[in-house]
Coordinates of N, CA and C in Angstrom, one line a residue:
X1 N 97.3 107.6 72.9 CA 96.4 108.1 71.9 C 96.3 107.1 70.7
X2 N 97.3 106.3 70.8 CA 97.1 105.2 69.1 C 97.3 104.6 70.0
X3 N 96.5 103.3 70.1 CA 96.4 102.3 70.3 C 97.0 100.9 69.4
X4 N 97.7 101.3 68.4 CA 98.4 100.6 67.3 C 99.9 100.5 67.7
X5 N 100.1 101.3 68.2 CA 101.6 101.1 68.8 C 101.6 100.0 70.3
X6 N 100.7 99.7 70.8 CA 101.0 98.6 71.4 C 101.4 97.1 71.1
X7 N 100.0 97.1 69.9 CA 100.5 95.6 68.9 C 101.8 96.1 68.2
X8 N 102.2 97.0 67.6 CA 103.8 97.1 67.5 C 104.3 96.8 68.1
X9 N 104.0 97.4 69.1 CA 105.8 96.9 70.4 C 106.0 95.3 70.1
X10 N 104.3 95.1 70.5 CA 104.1 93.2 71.2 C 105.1 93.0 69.8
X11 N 104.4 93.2 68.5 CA 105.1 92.3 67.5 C 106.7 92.2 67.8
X12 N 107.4 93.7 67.9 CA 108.5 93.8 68.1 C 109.0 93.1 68.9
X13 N 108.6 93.0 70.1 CA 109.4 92.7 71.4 C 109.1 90.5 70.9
X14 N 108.2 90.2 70.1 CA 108.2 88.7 69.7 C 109.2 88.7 69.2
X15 N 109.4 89.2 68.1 CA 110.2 89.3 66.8 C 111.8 89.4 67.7
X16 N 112.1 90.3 68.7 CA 113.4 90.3 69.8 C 113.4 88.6 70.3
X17 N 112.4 88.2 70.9 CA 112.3 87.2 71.7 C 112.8 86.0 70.9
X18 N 112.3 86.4 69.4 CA 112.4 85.3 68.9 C 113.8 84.5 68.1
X19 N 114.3 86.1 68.0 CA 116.0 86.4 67.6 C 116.7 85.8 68.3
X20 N 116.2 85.9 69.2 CA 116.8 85.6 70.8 C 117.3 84.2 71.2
X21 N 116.0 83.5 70.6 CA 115.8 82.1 70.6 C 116.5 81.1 69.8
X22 N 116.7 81.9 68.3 CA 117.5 81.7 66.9 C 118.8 81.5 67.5
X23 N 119.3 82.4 68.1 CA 120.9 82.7 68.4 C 121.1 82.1 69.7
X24 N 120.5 81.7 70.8 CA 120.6 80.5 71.8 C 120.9 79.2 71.1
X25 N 119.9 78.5 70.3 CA 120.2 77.7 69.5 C 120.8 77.7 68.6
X26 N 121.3 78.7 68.4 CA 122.8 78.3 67.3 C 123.9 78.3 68.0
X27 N 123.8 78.8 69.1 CA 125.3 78.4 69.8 C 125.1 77.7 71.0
X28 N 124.3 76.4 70.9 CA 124.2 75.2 71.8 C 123.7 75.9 73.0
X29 N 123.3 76.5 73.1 CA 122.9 77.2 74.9 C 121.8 76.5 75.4
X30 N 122.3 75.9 76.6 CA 120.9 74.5 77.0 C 119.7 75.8 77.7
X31 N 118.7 76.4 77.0 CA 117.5 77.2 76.9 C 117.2 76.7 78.7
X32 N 116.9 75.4 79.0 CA 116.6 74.8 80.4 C 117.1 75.5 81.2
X33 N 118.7 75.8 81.3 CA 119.2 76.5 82.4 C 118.9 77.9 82.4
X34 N 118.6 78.6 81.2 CA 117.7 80.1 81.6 C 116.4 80.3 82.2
X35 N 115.5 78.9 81.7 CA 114.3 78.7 82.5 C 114.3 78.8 83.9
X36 N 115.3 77.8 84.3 CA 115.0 77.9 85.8 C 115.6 79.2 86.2
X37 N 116.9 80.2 85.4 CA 116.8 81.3 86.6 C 115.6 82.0 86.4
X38 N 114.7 82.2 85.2 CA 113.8 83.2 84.8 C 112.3 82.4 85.8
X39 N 112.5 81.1 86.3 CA 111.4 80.9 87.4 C 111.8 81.3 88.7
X40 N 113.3 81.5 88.9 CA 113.8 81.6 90.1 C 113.4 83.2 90.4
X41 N 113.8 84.4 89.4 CA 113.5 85.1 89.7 C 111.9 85.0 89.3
X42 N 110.8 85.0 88.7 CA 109.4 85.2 89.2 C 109.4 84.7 90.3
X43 N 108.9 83.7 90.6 CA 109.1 83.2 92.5 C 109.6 84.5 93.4
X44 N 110.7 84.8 93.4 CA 111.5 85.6 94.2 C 110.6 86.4 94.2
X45 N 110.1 87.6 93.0 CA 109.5 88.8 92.6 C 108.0 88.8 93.1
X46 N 107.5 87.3 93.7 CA 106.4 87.4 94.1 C 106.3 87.7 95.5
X47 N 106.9 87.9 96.0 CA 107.6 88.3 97.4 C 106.9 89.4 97.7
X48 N 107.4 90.3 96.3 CA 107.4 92.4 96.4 C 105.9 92.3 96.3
X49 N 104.9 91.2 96.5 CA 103.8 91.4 96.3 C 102.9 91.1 98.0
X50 N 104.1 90.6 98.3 CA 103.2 90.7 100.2 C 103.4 91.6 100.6
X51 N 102.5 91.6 102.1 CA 102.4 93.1 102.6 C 103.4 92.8 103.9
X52 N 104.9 93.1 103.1 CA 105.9 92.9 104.4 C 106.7 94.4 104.1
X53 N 107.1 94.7 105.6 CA 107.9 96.3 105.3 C 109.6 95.8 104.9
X54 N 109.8 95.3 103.7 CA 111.2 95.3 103.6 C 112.3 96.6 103.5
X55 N 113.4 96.1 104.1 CA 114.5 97.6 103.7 C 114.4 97.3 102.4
X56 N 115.0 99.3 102.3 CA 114.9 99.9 101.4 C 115.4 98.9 99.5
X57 N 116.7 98.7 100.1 CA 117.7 97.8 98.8 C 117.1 96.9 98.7
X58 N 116.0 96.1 99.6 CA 115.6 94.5 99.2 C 114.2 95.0 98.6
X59 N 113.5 95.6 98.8 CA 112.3 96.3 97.9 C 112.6 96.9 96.7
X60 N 113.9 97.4 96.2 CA 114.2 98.0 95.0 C 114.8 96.4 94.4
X61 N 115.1 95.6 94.6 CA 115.4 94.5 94.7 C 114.6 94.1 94.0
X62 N 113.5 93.5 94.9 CA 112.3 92.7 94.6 C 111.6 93.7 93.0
X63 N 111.9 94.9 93.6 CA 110.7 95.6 92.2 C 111.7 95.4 90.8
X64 N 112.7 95.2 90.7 CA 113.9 95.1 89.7 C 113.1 93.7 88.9
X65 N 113.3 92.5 90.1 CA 113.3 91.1 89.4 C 111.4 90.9 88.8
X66 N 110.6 92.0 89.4 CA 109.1 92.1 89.3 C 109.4 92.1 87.3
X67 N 110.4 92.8 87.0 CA 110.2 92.6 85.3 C 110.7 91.3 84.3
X68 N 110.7 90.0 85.8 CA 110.3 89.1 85.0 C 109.1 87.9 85.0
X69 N 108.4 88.6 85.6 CA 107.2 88.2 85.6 C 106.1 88.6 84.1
X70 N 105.4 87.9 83.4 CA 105.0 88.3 82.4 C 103.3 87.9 82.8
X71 N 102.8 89.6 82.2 CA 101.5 89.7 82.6 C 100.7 89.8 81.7
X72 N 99.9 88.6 81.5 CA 99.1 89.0 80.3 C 98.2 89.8 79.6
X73 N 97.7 90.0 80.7 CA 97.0 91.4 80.9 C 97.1 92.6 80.6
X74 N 98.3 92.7 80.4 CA 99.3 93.8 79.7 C 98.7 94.0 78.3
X75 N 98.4 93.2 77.7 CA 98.2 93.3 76.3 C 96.5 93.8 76.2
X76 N 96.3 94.8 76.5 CA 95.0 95.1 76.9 C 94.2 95.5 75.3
X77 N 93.0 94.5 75.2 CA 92.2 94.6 73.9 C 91.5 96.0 73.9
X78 N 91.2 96.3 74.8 CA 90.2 97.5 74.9 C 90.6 98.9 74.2
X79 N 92.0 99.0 74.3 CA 92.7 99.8 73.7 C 92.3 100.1 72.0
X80 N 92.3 98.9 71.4 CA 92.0 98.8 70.4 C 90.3 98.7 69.9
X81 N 89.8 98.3 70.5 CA 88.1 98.2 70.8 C 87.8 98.7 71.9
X82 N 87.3 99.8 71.9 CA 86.3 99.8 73.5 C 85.1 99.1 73.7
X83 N 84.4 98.4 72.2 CA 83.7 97.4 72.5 C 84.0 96.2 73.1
X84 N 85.6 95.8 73.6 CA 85.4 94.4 73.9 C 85.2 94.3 75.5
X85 N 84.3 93.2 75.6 CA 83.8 92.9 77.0 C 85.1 91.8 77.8
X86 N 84.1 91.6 78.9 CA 85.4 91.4 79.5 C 85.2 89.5 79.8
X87 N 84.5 89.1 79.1 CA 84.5 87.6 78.3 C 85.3 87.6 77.5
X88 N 85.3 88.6 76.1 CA 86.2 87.8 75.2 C 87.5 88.2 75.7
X89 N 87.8 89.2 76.7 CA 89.2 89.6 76.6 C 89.9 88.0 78.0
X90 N 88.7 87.6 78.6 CA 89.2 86.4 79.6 C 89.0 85.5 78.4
X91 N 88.7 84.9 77.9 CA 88.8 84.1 76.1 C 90.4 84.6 75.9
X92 N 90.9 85.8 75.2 CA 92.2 86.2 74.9 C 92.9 85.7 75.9
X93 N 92.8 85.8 76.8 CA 93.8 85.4 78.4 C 94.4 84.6 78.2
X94 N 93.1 83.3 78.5 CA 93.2 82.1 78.5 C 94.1 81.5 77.6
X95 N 93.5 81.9 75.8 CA 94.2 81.2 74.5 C 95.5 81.6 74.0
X96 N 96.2 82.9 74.8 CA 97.1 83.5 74.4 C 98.4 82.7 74.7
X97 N 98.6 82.1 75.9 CA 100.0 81.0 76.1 C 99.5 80.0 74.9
X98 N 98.5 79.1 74.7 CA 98.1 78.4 73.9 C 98.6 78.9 72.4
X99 N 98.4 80.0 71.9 CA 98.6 80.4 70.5 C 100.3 80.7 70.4
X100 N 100.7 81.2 71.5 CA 102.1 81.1 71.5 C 103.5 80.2 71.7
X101 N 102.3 79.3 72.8 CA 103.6 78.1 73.0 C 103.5 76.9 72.1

């Protein structure tokens, strides 16, 4: 029903990320070796996305590591505007790793 509590979270969950980042770098942690497990699992988690019948534990599996995949899409404008079309929100898409990295 508020659509204002999403850009909260986002801010929030930056503002975590970004703590996050502060306190890696203060205690020497080479950030590189997180990257690769955080690509290892997306890769992996793209798996839970074929149409294969895995057992039970490797499907709860796969859907566990699915929350490190980050969707940009998630951040859905419309919520906040039902005017916005679906140009400027592929415009947001696109510029959004851009404005953040």
């Amino acid at each position: 029903d508020n659509p204002w509590v999403v850009i909260v979270a986002f801010i929030i969950a930056a503002a975590c990320a970004g703590g996050m980042g502060l306190w890696l770098n203060s205690t020497n942690i080479n950030i590189a070796i997180l990257s690769i497990g955080v690509d290892w699992f997306q890769v992996v988690s793209l798996f839970a996305n074929a149409r294969i019948k895995y057992p039970p534990v490797l499907d709860d599996l796969l859907t566990y590591m699915s929350a490190f995949n980050l969707n940009i899409s998630l951040a859905v404008p419309e919520c906040i505007s039902p005017n916005v079309g679906w140009e400027q929100k592929f415009y947001f898409t696109i510029a959004f790793p851009l404005a953040v990295g």
